[in-house]
Amino acid sequence: MSESTHDDPIDLPRAADRFAALGHQARLSIVRCLLRAHPVGRVAGELQEELSIPASTLTHHLDALRHEALITQTRQGRFVRYFAHTHALRQLTEFLYAECCSASDHSIADHRAAGPSVKHHPGLPILQD
Amino acid sequence: MSESTHDDPIDLPRAADRFAALGHQARLSIVRCLLRAHPVGRVAGELQEELSIPASTLTHHLDALRHEALITQTRQGRFVRYFAHTHALRQLTEFLYAECCSASDHSIADHRAAGPSVKHHPGLPILQD
DNA sequence: CTTTTATTTCGATATTTCTAGAAACATCGT
DNA sequence: ACGATGTTTCTAGAAATATCGAAATAAAAG
């Protein structure tokens, strides 16, 4: 029990790149499929069938995910098996969660409450109610 | 204790669009800034100063985030104040986490170990070495 | 009502990303 | 060695996204 969720916190530019990698339907499908198949993984052909896209397009997306270290690959004979890189994915959720957990959900409901008012110097946006 | 984190689970195309919205350095910076400032929020001018980008570019990114419901806005006199939409952001982390939590971290370390062999029909991808 | 401040809209350009066929490469079975 | 199968590389056109100045809009201040 030494390795619960010990992180290297991820930096913002990297997080943005990784979010971008997930920001495509085909690639997010791949990642979800690999997470569900974890730790067995899936070979490229299986992914291709699941996604119904041309092989070259699939490879392109797999490269993009691999470049961001969100998945890994290994050759098994004629097949290439892909795996979700769960640690990298967890880092990503934690990037948001770290900031998000302390934020309670006031904002949406009471927008109006956010009141401007009480201005000091003109030009300085004060919040306060 | 009624409203812990009860979700509408988010569907994949929407999740992909939202990840894409986060997949840009400027926009991720905006979101992080708004989360840190939550629930006070930030007016556009404050965000612009923090990011050091032209106003029109900032608006463009704010529109993109708003279109994906990741942030909200409200006018306060001459100012427009922006807020993180924490629920939508949480949904997004949960989209990954839901699949990710059950996936323990075997894959990276023992790629080679990937599993049993026993090939049946040629053409069926079996794992194992 | 004119000016000043805050922000958005418009428009045009630059850049990146996506898509997918064809050809190449890798490995297995015979 | 040959043929079949699985996957990647190459290529190029199409589509989407990013950038930002200039003009337009909104609201307060003078």
Short mmCIF file of C-alpha atoms (C1' of nucleotides) in Angstrom, two decimals:
data_model
loop_
_atom_site.label_atom_id
_atom_site.label_comp_id
_atom_site.label_asym_id
_atom_site.label_seq_id
_atom_site.Cartn_x
_atom_site.Cartn_y
_atom_site.Cartn_z
CA MET A 1 0.00 0.00 0.00
CA SER A 2 2.45 2.54 -1.04
CA GLU A 3 1.07 3.59 -4.38
CA SER A 4 -2.41 4.88 -3.86
CA THR A 5 -2.61 7.84 -6.19
CA HIS A 6 0.74 9.49 -5.72
CA ASP A 7 0.94 12.10 -8.43
CA ASP A 8 3.25 14.10 -10.24
CA PRO A 9 0.86 16.95 -10.72
CA ILE A 10 0.53 17.61 -14.41
CA ASP A 11 1.21 21.07 -15.81
CA LEU A 12 -1.30 23.11 -17.72
CA PRO A 13 0.12 22.94 -21.24
CA ARG A 14 0.38 19.20 -21.04
CA ALA A 15 -3.09 18.89 -19.59
CA ALA A 16 -4.44 21.01 -22.44
CA ASP A 17 -2.75 18.78 -25.01
CA ARG A 18 -4.19 15.70 -23.39
CA PHE A 19 -7.66 17.13 -23.19
CA ALA A 20 -7.35 18.00 -26.86
CA ALA A 21 -6.42 14.41 -27.58
CA LEU A 22 -9.60 13.28 -25.84
CA GLY A 23 -11.57 15.97 -27.61
CA HIS A 24 -12.55 13.93 -30.62
CA GLN A 25 -15.31 11.41 -30.82
CA ALA A 26 -13.20 8.68 -32.39
CA ARG A 27 -10.37 9.08 -29.91
CA LEU A 28 -12.60 9.27 -26.89
CA SER A 29 -14.31 6.11 -28.10
CA ILE A 30 -10.96 4.42 -28.36
CA VAL A 31 -10.02 5.41 -24.85
CA ARG A 32 -13.34 4.31 -23.41
CA CYS A 33 -13.08 1.02 -25.22
CA LEU A 34 -9.57 0.45 -23.90
CA LEU A 35 -10.57 1.34 -20.37
CA ARG A 36 -13.43 -1.11 -20.49
CA ALA A 37 -11.12 -3.74 -21.88
CA HIS A 38 -8.47 -3.04 -19.28
CA PRO A 39 -6.05 -4.63 -18.60
CA VAL A 40 -6.52 -6.96 -21.53
CA GLY A 41 -6.44 -4.20 -24.11
CA ARG A 42 -7.55 -4.44 -27.72
CA VAL A 43 -5.75 -5.02 -30.98
CA ALA A 44 -6.06 -2.44 -33.72
CA GLY A 45 -8.41 -4.55 -35.77
CA GLU A 46 -10.85 -4.88 -32.92
CA LEU A 47 -10.83 -1.15 -32.42
CA GLN A 48 -11.34 -0.59 -36.10
CA GLU A 49 -14.38 -2.82 -36.15
CA GLU A 50 -15.83 -1.15 -33.09
CA LEU A 51 -15.36 2.31 -34.55
CA SER A 52 -16.09 1.55 -38.19
CA ILE A 53 -13.43 3.82 -39.61
CA PRO A 54 -10.67 3.20 -42.17
CA ALA A 55 -7.49 1.68 -40.85
CA SER A 56 -5.33 4.64 -41.78
CA THR A 57 -7.65 7.01 -39.94
CA LEU A 58 -7.58 4.77 -36.91
CA THR A 59 -3.80 4.69 -36.89
CA HIS A 60 -3.76 8.46 -37.09
CA HIS A 61 -5.90 8.72 -33.97
CA LEU A 62 -3.95 6.05 -32.15
CA ASP A 63 -0.78 7.99 -32.87
CA ALA A 64 -2.33 11.12 -31.46
CA LEU A 65 -3.29 9.35 -28.25
CA ARG A 66 0.05 7.65 -27.99
CA HIS A 67 1.86 10.92 -28.51
CA GLU A 68 0.07 12.23 -25.43
CA ALA A 69 0.86 9.04 -23.55
CA LEU A 70 -2.81 8.28 -23.02
CA ILE A 71 -2.41 4.82 -24.50
CA THR A 72 0.43 2.37 -25.04
CA GLN A 73 1.00 -0.31 -27.61
CA THR A 74 2.83 -3.55 -27.97
CA ARG A 75 3.24 -5.82 -30.94
CA GLN A 76 1.99 -9.38 -30.66
CA GLY A 77 2.88 -11.19 -33.79
CA ARG A 78 0.96 -9.66 -36.62
CA PHE A 79 -1.24 -7.79 -34.21
CA VAL A 80 -0.63 -4.61 -32.31
CA ARG A 81 -2.34 -4.51 -28.98
CA TYR A 82 -3.29 -1.22 -27.37
CA PHE A 83 -3.80 -0.41 -23.71
CA ALA A 84 -5.16 2.54 -21.80
CA HIS A 85 -2.50 4.34 -19.82
CA THR A 86 -4.61 4.64 -16.72
CA HIS A 87 -2.13 6.68 -14.76
CA ALA A 88 -2.02 9.44 -17.34
CA LEU A 89 -5.79 9.46 -17.55
CA ARG A 90 -6.12 9.67 -13.80
CA GLN A 91 -3.69 12.56 -13.72
CA LEU A 92 -5.95 14.34 -16.10
CA THR A 93 -9.09 13.88 -14.04
CA GLU A 94 -7.14 15.03 -11.03
CA PHE A 95 -6.01 18.17 -12.78
CA LEU A 96 -9.62 19.31 -12.87
CA TYR A 97 -10.71 17.68 -9.67
CA ALA A 98 -8.01 19.38 -7.67
CA GLU A 99 -9.53 22.74 -8.45
CA CYS A 100 -13.06 21.58 -8.81
CA CYS A 101 -13.63 19.82 -5.50
CA SER A 102 -13.30 22.95 -3.46
CA ALA A 103 -15.77 24.74 -5.69
CA SER A 104 -19.28 24.31 -4.39
CA ASP A 105 -22.08 24.80 -6.80
CA HIS A 106 -23.37 28.24 -5.90
CA SER A 107 -22.75 29.94 -9.18
CA ILE A 108 -25.34 28.50 -11.48
CA ALA A 109 -28.34 28.95 -9.29
CA ASP A 110 -27.86 32.48 -8.06
CA HIS A 111 -26.36 34.39 -10.89
CA ARG A 112 -28.42 37.41 -10.10
CA ALA A 113 -27.12 37.46 -6.59
CA ALA A 114 -23.66 38.20 -7.84
CA GLY A 115 -24.44 41.86 -7.50
CA PRO A 116 -22.19 44.62 -8.71
CA SER A 117 -22.94 47.62 -6.58
CA VAL A 118 -20.60 49.25 -4.08
CA LYS A 119 -18.18 50.76 -6.47
CA HIS A 120 -15.07 52.33 -5.15
CA HIS A 121 -12.89 53.63 -7.91
CA PRO A 122 -14.58 53.71 -11.25
CA GLY A 123 -12.99 51.09 -13.42
CA LEU A 124 -12.36 48.59 -10.67
CA PRO A 125 -14.78 45.70 -10.86
CA ILE A 126 -15.94 44.91 -7.37
CA LEU A 127 -18.11 41.95 -6.72
CA GLN A 128 -19.67 41.83 -3.35
CA ASP A 129 -23.41 41.81 -3.02
CA MET B 1 -27.24 15.16 2.17
CA SER B 2 -29.52 14.88 -0.75
CA GLU B 3 -27.51 16.17 -3.65
CA SER B 4 -24.10 14.63 -3.41
CA THR B 5 -23.07 14.13 -7.00
CA HIS B 6 -26.20 12.76 -8.61
CA ASP B 7 -25.53 12.85 -12.32
CA ASP B 8 -27.09 12.70 -15.52
CA PRO B 9 -24.38 10.64 -17.08
CA ILE B 10 -23.00 12.53 -20.02
CA ASP B 11 -22.94 10.94 -23.47
CA LEU B 12 -19.80 10.40 -25.48
CA PRO B 13 -20.22 12.97 -28.26
CA ARG B 14 -20.92 15.67 -25.73
CA ALA B 15 -18.01 14.61 -23.56
CA ALA B 16 -15.75 14.73 -26.61
CA ASP B 17 -16.89 18.26 -27.44
CA ARG B 18 -16.27 19.36 -23.88
CA PHE B 19 -12.83 17.80 -23.76
CA ALA B 20 -12.08 19.58 -27.01
CA ALA B 21 -13.15 22.84 -25.42
CA LEU B 22 -10.67 22.22 -22.59
CA GLY B 23 -8.04 21.17 -25.09
CA HIS B 24 -6.50 24.57 -25.61
CA GLN B 25 -4.08 26.32 -23.34
CA ALA B 26 -5.95 29.59 -23.23
CA ARG B 27 -9.29 27.96 -22.53
CA LEU B 28 -7.95 25.61 -19.91
CA SER B 29 -6.31 28.60 -18.22
CA ILE B 30 -9.64 30.37 -18.22
CA VAL B 31 -11.37 27.41 -16.64
CA ARG B 32 -8.70 26.98 -14.02
CA CYS B 33 -8.81 30.64 -13.20
CA LEU B 34 -12.59 30.55 -12.84
CA LEU B 35 -12.46 27.48 -10.66
CA ARG B 36 -9.95 29.11 -8.37
CA ALA B 37 -12.07 32.22 -8.25
CA HIS B 38 -15.22 30.27 -7.58
CA PRO B 39 -17.91 31.22 -6.70
CA VAL B 40 -16.91 34.84 -7.13
CA GLY B 41 -16.01 34.51 -10.78
CA ARG B 42 -14.02 36.94 -12.86
CA VAL B 43 -14.94 39.69 -15.28
CA ALA B 44 -13.65 39.52 -18.82
CA GLY B 45 -11.08 42.23 -18.26
CA GLU B 46 -9.54 40.36 -15.36
CA LEU B 47 -9.28 37.23 -17.45
CA GLN B 48 -7.73 39.18 -20.28
CA GLU B 49 -5.07 40.58 -18.02
CA GLU B 50 -4.31 37.17 -16.56
CA LEU B 51 -3.99 35.58 -19.98
CA SER B 52 -2.40 38.46 -21.86
CA ILE B 53 -4.31 37.96 -25.07
CA PRO B 54 -6.31 40.38 -27.23
CA ALA B 55 -9.88 40.97 -26.17
CA SER B 56 -11.38 39.57 -29.34
CA THR B 57 -9.42 36.37 -28.98
CA LEU B 58 -10.53 36.06 -25.39
CA THR B 59 -14.17 36.48 -26.35
CA HIS B 60 -13.76 33.80 -28.97
CA HIS B 61 -12.52 31.34 -26.35
CA LEU B 62 -15.15 32.34 -23.83
CA ASP B 63 -17.80 31.69 -26.46
CA ALA B 64 -16.38 28.26 -27.10
CA LEU B 65 -16.47 27.38 -23.40
CA ARG B 66 -19.93 28.82 -23.01
CA HIS B 67 -21.19 26.88 -25.99
CA GLU B 68 -20.15 23.71 -24.20
CA ALA B 69 -21.75 24.95 -20.99
CA LEU B 70 -18.46 24.81 -19.13
CA ILE B 71 -18.81 28.40 -18.02
CA THR B 72 -21.64 30.86 -17.58
CA GLN B 73 -21.78 34.62 -17.81
CA THR B 74 -23.81 37.44 -16.43
CA ARG B 75 -23.71 41.13 -17.14
CA GLN B 76 -22.92 43.49 -14.29
CA GLY B 77 -23.17 47.02 -15.55
CA ARG B 78 -20.39 47.52 -18.03
CA PHE B 79 -18.73 44.32 -16.95
CA VAL B 80 -19.45 40.76 -17.86
CA ARG B 81 -18.68 38.32 -15.13
CA TYR B 82 -17.85 34.72 -15.88
CA PHE B 83 -18.24 31.65 -13.70
CA ALA B 84 -17.13 28.07 -13.90
CA HIS B 85 -20.00 25.67 -14.38
CA THR B 86 -18.78 23.21 -11.82
CA HIS B 87 -21.47 20.65 -12.42
CA ALA B 88 -20.61 20.30 -16.09
CA LEU B 89 -16.94 20.04 -15.21
CA ARG B 90 -17.60 17.40 -12.63
CA GLN B 91 -19.65 15.42 -15.12
CA LEU B 92 -16.66 15.41 -17.37
CA THR B 93 -14.24 14.11 -14.78
CA GLU B 94 -16.78 11.46 -13.89
CA PHE B 95 -17.10 10.37 -17.48
CA LEU B 96 -13.50 9.23 -17.35
CA TYR B 97 -13.46 8.24 -13.73
CA ALA B 98 -16.43 5.95 -14.15
CA GLU B 99 -14.43 3.78 -16.50
CA CYS B 100 -11.06 4.52 -15.04
CA CYS B 101 -11.61 3.62 -11.40
CA SER B 102 -12.14 -0.02 -12.11
CA ALA B 103 -9.00 -0.17 -14.20
CA SER B 104 -6.02 -0.98 -12.06
CA ASP B 105 -2.63 -0.06 -13.32
CA HIS B 106 -1.31 -3.35 -14.60
CA SER B 107 -0.91 -2.41 -18.22
CA ILE B 108 2.09 -0.16 -18.23
CA ALA B 109 4.39 -2.25 -16.14
CA ASP B 110 3.84 -5.69 -17.56
CA HIS B 111 3.14 -5.31 -21.20
CA ARG B 112 4.83 -8.52 -22.01
CA ALA B 113 2.72 -10.35 -19.51
CA ALA B 114 -0.36 -9.57 -21.55
CA GLY B 115 -1.92 -12.89 -21.25
CA PRO B 116 -2.71 -16.29 -22.44
CA SER B 117 -2.03 -17.74 -25.79
CA VAL B 118 -3.82 -20.76 -27.10
CA LYS B 119 -4.66 -19.71 -30.59
CA HIS B 120 -7.72 -21.22 -32.09
CA HIS B 121 -8.57 -20.10 -35.59
CA PRO B 122 -5.92 -18.22 -37.45
CA GLY B 123 -7.17 -14.68 -37.80
CA LEU B 124 -8.49 -14.44 -34.27
CA PRO B 125 -6.23 -12.25 -32.22
CA ILE B 126 -5.28 -14.02 -29.05
CA LEU B 127 -3.05 -12.26 -26.65
CA GLN B 128 -0.33 -13.93 -24.71
CA ASP B 129 3.18 -14.30 -26.01
"C1'" DC C 1 -25.51 64.01 -25.12
"C1'" DT C 2 -20.80 63.26 -25.59
"C1'" DT C 3 -16.99 60.71 -23.87
"C1'" DT C 4 -14.96 56.92 -21.70
"C1'" DT C 5 -14.65 52.19 -20.48
"C1'" DA C 6 -15.81 47.17 -21.12
"C1'" DT C 7 -16.83 43.76 -24.19
"C1'" DT C 8 -18.43 41.65 -28.44
"C1'" DT C 9 -19.05 41.15 -33.51
"C1'" DC C 10 -17.15 41.09 -38.00
"C1'" DG C 11 -14.06 39.68 -41.36
"C1'" DA C 12 -10.03 38.05 -43.37
"C1'" DT C 13 -5.90 35.26 -42.90
"C1'" DA C 14 -3.02 31.69 -41.02
"C1'" DT C 15 -2.62 27.32 -39.07
"C1'" DT C 16 -3.87 22.92 -37.56
"C1'" DT C 17 -6.38 18.88 -37.76
"C1'" DC C 18 -9.09 15.33 -40.13
"C1'" DT C 19 -9.92 11.96 -43.57
"C1'" DA C 20 -8.90 8.19 -46.34
"C1'" DG C 21 -6.89 5.80 -50.56
"C1'" DA C 22 -2.79 3.67 -52.15
"C1'" DA C 23 1.41 1.78 -51.25
"C1'" DA C 24 4.66 -0.15 -48.01
"C1'" DC C 25 5.93 -2.99 -44.13
"C1'" DA C 26 5.57 -6.90 -40.83
"C1'" DT C 27 4.44 -11.41 -39.59
"C1'" DC C 28 2.41 -15.73 -40.00
"C1'" DG C 29 0.99 -20.11 -42.36
"C1'" DT C 30 2.02 -23.25 -45.93
"C1'" DA D 1 9.58 -18.31 -51.10
"C1'" DC D 2 4.77 -17.09 -51.55
"C1'" DG D 3 0.35 -15.51 -50.28
"C1'" DA D 4 -2.70 -13.83 -46.84
"C1'" DT D 5 -3.54 -10.92 -43.02
"C1'" DG D 6 -2.82 -6.90 -39.85
"C1'" DT D 7 -1.08 -2.44 -39.43
"C1'" DT D 8 1.43 1.69 -40.61
"C1'" DT D 9 3.34 5.33 -43.78
"C1'" DC D 10 2.72 8.52 -47.33
"C1'" DT D 11 0.19 11.88 -49.48
"C1'" DA D 12 -2.83 15.44 -50.41
"C1'" DG D 13 -7.14 17.66 -50.35
"C1'" DA D 14 -11.02 19.15 -47.24
"C1'" DA D 15 -12.70 20.94 -43.06
"C1'" DA D 16 -12.34 23.01 -38.76
"C1'" DT D 17 -10.03 26.18 -35.59
"C1'" DA D 18 -7.13 30.10 -34.10
"C1'" DT D 19 -5.71 34.83 -34.27
"C1'" DC D 20 -6.51 39.55 -33.99
"C1'" DG D 21 -7.37 44.40 -35.87
"C1'" DA D 22 -11.09 47.38 -36.74
"C1'" DA D 23 -15.65 48.61 -36.18
"C1'" DA D 24 -19.84 48.04 -33.43
"C1'" DT D 25 -22.48 47.74 -29.13
"C1'" DA D 26 -23.54 48.46 -24.09
"C1'" DA D 27 -23.54 50.98 -20.07
"C1'" DA D 28 -21.75 54.34 -16.98
"C1'" DA D 29 -19.65 59.00 -16.16
"C1'" DG D 30 -19.17 63.75 -16.94
#
